[in-house]
PDB file of C-alpha atoms in Angstrom:
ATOM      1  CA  UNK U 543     -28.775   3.184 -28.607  1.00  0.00           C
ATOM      2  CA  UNK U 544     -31.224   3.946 -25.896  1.00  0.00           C
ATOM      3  CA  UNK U 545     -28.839   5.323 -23.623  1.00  0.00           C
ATOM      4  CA  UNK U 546     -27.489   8.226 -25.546  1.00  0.00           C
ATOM      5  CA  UNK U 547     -30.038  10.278 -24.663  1.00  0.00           C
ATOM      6  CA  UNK U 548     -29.638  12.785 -21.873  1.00  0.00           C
ATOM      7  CA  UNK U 549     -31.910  11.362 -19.578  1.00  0.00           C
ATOM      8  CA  UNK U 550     -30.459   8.196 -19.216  1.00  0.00           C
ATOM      9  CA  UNK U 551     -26.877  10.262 -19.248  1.00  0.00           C
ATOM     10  CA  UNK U 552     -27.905  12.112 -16.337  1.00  0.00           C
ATOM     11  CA  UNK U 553     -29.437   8.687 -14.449  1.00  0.00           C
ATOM     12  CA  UNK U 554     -25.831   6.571 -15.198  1.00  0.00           C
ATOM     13  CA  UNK U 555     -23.182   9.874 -14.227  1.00  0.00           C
ATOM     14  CA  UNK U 556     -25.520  11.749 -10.860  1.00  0.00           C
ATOM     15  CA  UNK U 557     -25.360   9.113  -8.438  1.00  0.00           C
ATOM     16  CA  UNK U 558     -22.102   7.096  -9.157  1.00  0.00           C
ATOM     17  CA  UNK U 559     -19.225   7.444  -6.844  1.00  0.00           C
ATOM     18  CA  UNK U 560     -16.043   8.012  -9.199  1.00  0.00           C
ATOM     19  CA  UNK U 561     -12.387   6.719  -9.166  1.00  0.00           C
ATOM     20  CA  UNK U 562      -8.933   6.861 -10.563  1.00  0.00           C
ATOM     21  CA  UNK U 563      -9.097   5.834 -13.842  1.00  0.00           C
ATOM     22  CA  UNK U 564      -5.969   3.121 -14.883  1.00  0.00           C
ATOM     23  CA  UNK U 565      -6.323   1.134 -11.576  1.00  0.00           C
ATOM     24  CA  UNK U 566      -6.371  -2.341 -12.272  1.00  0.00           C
ATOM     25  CA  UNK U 567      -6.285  -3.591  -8.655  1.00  0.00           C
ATOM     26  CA  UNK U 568      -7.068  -2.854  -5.200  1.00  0.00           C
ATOM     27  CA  UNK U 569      -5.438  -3.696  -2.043  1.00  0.00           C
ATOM     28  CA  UNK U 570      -5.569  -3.097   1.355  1.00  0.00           C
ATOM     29  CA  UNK U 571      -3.185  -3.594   4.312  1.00  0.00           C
ATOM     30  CA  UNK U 572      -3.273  -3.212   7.823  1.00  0.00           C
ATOM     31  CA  UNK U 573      -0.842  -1.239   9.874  1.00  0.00           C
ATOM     32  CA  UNK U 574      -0.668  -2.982  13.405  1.00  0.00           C
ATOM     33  CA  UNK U 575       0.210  -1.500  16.576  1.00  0.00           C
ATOM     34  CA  UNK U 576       1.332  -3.371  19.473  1.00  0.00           C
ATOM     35  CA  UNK U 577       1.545  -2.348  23.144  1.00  0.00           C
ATOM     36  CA  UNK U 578       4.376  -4.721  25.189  1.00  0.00           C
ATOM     37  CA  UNK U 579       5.563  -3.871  28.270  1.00  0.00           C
ATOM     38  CA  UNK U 580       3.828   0.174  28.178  1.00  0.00           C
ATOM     39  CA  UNK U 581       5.216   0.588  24.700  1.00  0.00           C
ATOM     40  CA  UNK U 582       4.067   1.003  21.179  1.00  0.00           C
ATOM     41  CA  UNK U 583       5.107  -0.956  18.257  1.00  0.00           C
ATOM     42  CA  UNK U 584       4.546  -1.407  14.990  1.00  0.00           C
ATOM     43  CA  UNK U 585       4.861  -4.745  13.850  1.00  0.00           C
ATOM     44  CA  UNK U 586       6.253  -5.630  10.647  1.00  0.00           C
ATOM     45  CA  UNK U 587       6.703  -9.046   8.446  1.00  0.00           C
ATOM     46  CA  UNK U 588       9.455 -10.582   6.416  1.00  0.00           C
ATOM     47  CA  UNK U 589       7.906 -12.151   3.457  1.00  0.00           C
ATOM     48  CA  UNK U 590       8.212 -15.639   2.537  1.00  0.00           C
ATOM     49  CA  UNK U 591      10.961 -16.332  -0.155  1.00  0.00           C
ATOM     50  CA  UNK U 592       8.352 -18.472  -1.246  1.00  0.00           C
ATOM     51  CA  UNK U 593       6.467 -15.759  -2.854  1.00  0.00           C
ATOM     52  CA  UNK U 594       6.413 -15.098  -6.191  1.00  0.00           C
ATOM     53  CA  UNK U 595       6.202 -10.754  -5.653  1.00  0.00           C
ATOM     54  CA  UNK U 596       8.333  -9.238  -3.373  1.00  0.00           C
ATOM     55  CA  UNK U 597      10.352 -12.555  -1.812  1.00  0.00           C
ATOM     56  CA  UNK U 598      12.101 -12.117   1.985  1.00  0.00           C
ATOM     57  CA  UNK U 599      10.608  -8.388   1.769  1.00  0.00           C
ATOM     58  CA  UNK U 600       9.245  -6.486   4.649  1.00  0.00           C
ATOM     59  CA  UNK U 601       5.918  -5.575   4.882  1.00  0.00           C
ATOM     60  CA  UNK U 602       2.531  -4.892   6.493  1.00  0.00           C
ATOM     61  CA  UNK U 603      -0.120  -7.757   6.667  1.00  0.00           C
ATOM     62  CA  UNK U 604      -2.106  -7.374   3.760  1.00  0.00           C
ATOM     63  CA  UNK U 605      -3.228  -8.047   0.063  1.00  0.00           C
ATOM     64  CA  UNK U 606      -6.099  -7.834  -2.602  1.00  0.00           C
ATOM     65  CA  UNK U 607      -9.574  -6.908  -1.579  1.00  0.00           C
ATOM     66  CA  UNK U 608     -11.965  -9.229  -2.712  1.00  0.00           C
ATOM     67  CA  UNK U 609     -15.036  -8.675  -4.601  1.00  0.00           C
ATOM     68  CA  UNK U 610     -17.942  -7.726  -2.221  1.00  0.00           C
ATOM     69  CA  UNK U 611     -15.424  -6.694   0.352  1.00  0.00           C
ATOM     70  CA  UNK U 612     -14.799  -3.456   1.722  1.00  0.00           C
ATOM     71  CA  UNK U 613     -11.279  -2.330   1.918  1.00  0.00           C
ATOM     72  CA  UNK U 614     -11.043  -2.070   5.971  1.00  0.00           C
ATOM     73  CA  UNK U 615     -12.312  -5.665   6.218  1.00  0.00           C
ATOM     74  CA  UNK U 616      -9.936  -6.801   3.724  1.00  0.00           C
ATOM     75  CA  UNK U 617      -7.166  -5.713   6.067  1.00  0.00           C
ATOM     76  CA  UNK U 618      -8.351  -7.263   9.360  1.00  0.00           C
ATOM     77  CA  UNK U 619      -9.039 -10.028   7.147  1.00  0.00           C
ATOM     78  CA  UNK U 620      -5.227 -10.509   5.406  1.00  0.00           C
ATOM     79  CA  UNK U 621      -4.311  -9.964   8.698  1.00  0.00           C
ATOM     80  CA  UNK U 622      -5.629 -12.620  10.400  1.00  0.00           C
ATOM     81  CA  UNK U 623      -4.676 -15.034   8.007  1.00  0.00           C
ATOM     82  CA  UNK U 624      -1.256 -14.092   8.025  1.00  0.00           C
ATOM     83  CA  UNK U 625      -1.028 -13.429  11.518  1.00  0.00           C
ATOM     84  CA  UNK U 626      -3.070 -16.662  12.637  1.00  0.00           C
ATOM     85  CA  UNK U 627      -5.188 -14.257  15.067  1.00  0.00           C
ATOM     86  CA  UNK U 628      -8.880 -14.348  15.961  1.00  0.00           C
ATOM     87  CA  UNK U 629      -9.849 -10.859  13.993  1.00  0.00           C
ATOM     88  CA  UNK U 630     -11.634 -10.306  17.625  1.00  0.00           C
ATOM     89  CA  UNK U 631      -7.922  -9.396  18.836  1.00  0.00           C
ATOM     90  CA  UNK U 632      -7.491  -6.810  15.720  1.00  0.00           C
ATOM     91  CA  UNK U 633      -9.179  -3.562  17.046  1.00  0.00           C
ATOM     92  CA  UNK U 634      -9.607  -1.184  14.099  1.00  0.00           C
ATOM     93  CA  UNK U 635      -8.606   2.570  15.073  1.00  0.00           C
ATOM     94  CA  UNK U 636      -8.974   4.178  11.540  1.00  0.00           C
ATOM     95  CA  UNK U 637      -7.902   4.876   8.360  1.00  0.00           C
ATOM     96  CA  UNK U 638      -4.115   6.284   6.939  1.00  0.00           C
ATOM     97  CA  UNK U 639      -3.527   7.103   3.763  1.00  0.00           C
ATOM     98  CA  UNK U 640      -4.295   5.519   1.057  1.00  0.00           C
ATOM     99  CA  UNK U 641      -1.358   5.616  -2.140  1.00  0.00           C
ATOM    100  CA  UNK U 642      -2.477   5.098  -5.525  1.00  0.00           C
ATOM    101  CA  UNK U 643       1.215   3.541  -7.002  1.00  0.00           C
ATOM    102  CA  UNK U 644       2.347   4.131 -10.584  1.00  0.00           C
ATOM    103  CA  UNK U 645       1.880   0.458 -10.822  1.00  0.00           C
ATOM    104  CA  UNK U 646      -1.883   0.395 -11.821  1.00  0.00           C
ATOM    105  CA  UNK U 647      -3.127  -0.330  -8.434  1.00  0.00           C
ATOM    106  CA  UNK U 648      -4.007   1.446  -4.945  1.00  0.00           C
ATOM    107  CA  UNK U 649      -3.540   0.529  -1.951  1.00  0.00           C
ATOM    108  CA  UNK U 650      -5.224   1.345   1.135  1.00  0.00           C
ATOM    109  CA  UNK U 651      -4.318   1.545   4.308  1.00  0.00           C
ATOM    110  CA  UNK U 652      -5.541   0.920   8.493  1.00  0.00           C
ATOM    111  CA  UNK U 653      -4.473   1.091  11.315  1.00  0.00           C
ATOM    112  CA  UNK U 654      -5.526  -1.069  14.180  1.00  0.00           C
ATOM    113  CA  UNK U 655      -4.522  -2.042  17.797  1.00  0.00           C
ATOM    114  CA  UNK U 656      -3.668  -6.060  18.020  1.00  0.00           C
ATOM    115  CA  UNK U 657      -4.661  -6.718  21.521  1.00  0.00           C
ATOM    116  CA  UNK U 658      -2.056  -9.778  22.887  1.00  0.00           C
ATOM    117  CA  UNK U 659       0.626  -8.829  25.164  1.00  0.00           C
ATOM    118  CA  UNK U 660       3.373  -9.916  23.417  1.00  0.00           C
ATOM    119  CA  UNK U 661       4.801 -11.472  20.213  1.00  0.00           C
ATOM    120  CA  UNK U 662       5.029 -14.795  21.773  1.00  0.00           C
ATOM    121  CA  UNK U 663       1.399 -15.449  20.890  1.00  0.00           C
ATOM    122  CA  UNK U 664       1.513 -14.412  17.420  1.00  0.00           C
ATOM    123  CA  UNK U 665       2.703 -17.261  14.834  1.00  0.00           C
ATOM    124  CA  UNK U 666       2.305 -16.913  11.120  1.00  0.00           C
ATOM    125  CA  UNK U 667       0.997 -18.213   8.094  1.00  0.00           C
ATOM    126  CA  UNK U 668       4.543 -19.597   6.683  1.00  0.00           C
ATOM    127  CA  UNK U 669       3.185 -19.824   3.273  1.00  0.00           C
ATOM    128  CA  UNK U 670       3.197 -16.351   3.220  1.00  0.00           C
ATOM    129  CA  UNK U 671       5.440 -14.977   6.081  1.00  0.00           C
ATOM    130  CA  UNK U 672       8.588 -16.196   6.825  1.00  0.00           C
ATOM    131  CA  UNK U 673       8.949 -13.951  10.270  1.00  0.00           C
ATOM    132  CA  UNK U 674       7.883 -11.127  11.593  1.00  0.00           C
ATOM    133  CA  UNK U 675       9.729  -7.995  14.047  1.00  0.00           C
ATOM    134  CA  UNK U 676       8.205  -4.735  16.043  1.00  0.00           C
ATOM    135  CA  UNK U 677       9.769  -1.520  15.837  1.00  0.00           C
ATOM    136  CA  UNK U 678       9.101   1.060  18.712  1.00  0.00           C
ATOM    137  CA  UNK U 679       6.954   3.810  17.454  1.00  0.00           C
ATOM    138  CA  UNK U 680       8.960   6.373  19.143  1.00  0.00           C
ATOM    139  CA  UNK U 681      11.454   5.043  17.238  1.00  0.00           C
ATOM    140  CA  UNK U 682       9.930   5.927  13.492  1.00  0.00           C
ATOM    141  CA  UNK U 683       8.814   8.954  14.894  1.00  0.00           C
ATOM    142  CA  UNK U 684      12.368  10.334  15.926  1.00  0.00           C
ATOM    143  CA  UNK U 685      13.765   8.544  12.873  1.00  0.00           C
ATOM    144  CA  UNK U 686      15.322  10.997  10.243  1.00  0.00           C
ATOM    145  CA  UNK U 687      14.217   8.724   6.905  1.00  0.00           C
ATOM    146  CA  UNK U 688      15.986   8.205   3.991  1.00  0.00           C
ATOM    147  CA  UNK U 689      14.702   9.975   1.095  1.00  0.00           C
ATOM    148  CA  UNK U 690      15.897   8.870  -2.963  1.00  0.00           C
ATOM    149  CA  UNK U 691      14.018   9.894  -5.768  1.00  0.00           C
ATOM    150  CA  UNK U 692      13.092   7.129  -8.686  1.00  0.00           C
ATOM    151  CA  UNK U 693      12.596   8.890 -12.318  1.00  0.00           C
ATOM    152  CA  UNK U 694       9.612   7.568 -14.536  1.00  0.00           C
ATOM    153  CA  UNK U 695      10.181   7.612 -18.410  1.00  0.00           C
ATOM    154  CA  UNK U 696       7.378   6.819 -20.984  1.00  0.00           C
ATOM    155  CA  UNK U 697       8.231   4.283 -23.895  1.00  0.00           C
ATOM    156  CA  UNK U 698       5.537   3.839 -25.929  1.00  0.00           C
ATOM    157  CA  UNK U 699       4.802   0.434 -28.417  1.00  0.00           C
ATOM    158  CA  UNK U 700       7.764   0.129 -30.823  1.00  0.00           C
ATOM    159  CA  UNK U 701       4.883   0.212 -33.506  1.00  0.00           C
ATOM    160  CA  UNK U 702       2.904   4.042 -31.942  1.00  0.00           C
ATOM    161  CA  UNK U 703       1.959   5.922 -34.464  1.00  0.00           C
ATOM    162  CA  UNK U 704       3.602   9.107 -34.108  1.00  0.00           C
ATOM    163  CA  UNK U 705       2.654  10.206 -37.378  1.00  0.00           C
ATOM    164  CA  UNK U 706      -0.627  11.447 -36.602  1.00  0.00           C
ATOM    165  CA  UNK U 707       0.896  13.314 -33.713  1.00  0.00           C
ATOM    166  CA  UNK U 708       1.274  17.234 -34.522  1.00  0.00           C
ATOM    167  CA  UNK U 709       5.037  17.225 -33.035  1.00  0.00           C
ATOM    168  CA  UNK U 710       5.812  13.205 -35.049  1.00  0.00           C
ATOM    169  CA  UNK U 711       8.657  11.452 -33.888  1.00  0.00           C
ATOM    170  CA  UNK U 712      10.279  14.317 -32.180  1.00  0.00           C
ATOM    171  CA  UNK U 713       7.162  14.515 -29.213  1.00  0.00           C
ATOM    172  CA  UNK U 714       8.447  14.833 -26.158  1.00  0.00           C
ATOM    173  CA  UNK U 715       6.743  12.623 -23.634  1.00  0.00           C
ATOM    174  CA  UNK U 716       6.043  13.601 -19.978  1.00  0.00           C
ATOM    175  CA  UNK U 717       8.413  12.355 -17.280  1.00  0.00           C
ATOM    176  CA  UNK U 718       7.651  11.574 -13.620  1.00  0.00           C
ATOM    177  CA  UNK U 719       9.156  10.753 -10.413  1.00  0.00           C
ATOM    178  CA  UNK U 720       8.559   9.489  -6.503  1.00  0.00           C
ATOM    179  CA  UNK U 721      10.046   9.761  -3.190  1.00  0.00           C
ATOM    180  CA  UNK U 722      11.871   6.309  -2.150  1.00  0.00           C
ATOM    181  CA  UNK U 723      11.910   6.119   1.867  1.00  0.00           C
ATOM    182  CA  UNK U 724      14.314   3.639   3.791  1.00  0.00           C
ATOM    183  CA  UNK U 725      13.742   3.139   7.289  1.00  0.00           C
ATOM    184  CA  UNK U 726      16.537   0.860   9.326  1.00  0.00           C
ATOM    185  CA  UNK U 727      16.500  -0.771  12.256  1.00  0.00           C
ATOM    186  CA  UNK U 728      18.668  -3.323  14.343  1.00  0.00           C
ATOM    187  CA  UNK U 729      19.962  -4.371  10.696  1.00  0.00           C
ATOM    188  CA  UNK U 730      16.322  -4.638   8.577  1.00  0.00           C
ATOM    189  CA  UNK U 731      15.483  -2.154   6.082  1.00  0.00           C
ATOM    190  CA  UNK U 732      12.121  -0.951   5.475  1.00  0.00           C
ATOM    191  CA  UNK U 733      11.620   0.471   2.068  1.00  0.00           C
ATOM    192  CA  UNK U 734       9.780   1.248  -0.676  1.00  0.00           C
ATOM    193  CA  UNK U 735       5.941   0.889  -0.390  1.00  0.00           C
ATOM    194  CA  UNK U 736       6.082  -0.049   2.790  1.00  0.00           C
ATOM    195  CA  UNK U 737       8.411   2.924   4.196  1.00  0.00           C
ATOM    196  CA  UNK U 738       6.324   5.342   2.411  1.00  0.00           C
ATOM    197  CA  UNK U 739       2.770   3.938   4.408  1.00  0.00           C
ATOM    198  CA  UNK U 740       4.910   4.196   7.072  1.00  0.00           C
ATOM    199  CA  UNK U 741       5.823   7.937   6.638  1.00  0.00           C
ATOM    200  CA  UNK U 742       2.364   8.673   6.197  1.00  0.00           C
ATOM    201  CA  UNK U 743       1.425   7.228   9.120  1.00  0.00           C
ATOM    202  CA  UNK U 744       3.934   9.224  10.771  1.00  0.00           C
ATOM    203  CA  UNK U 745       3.356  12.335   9.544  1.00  0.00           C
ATOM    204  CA  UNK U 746      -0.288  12.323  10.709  1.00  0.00           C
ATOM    205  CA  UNK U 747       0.931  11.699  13.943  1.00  0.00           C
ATOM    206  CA  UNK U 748       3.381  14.172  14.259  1.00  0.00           C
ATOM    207  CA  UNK U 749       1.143  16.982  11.871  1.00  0.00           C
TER     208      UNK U 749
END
């Protein structure tokens, strides 16, 4: 086995860029400012029932990047498609954070100007998005969010073998937890995922 040698160690480890281990996908949304009438928004979708994750949820435009793609494109990209906009009207301001879930997957996340004048000349992809809103960005910024906290337990396979383990059966597995944001407005709730790219993206702007 020609590569256990330290050479050829060193030339696969020095000049790889590394990664969270357990991710299984990769996704990328796009968080979309609009300016109507001198004001900000943010605009948000209501996912088609339709769909087999997340049905009549609210999100961002987005979805899994595609092999070969970089994660910013994927975003214009998703966006575009669900939108039904030229990506020429999706101007790309930067990144926000990215969250890596407890879910196996990550999921980036960019911010961008859509340059129309109003929501009139958006439609959408109704395979995918039932409707979509805007919220005013002063709005989410004066908002005092709803924080609950979600407890993560570790069950292992009914058959682990605890035996080997110095503690056996009585080893006392790790627990977790995360922050749960709501955001509501005019009667929609913005949760979850979603709420917490949101917060994110607030608290750059306000920090």
């Amino acid at each position: 086995m020609i590569y256990l040698k330290i050479k050829n160690i060193k030339n696969k480890i020095k000049n790889r860029i590394p990664g969270p281990t357990r991710i299984q996908h990769y996704f990328s949304v796009l968080i979309p400012i609009i300016e109507i009438k001198g004001k900000l928004n943010l605009i948000y979708e209501i996912r088609s029932k339709n769909l087999n994750t997340q049905p009549g949820e609210i999100s961002f435009p987005g979805g899994r990047v595609e092999r070969g793609e970089d994660f910013s494109q994927a975003a214009i990209r998703e966006c575009s498609e669900e939108l039904l906009i030229p990506e020429s009207k999706i101007e790309l301001l930067g990144e926000s954070d990215y969250l890596i879930t407890p879910f196996n997957f990550v999921i980036y996340a960019f911010v961008a100007k859509v340059k129309l004048n109003s929501l009139v000349e958006l439609k959408v992809n109704n395979s995918e998005v039932e409707d979509i809103f805007t919220v005013p960005l002063d709005f989410l910024v004066n908002y005092q969010v709803e924080r609950y906290q979600t407890i993560l337990k570790s069950e292992f396979d009914h058959n682990f073998p605890y035996n080997i383990l110095p503690a056996g059966e009585n080893y006392n597995p790790r627990q977790g937890s995360y922050d749960i944001y709501i955001y509501r407005y005019q009667g929609k709730v913005i949760w979850g995922i979603t709420a917490e790219l949101t917060k994110a993206f607030i608290d750059i702007l306000q920090n």
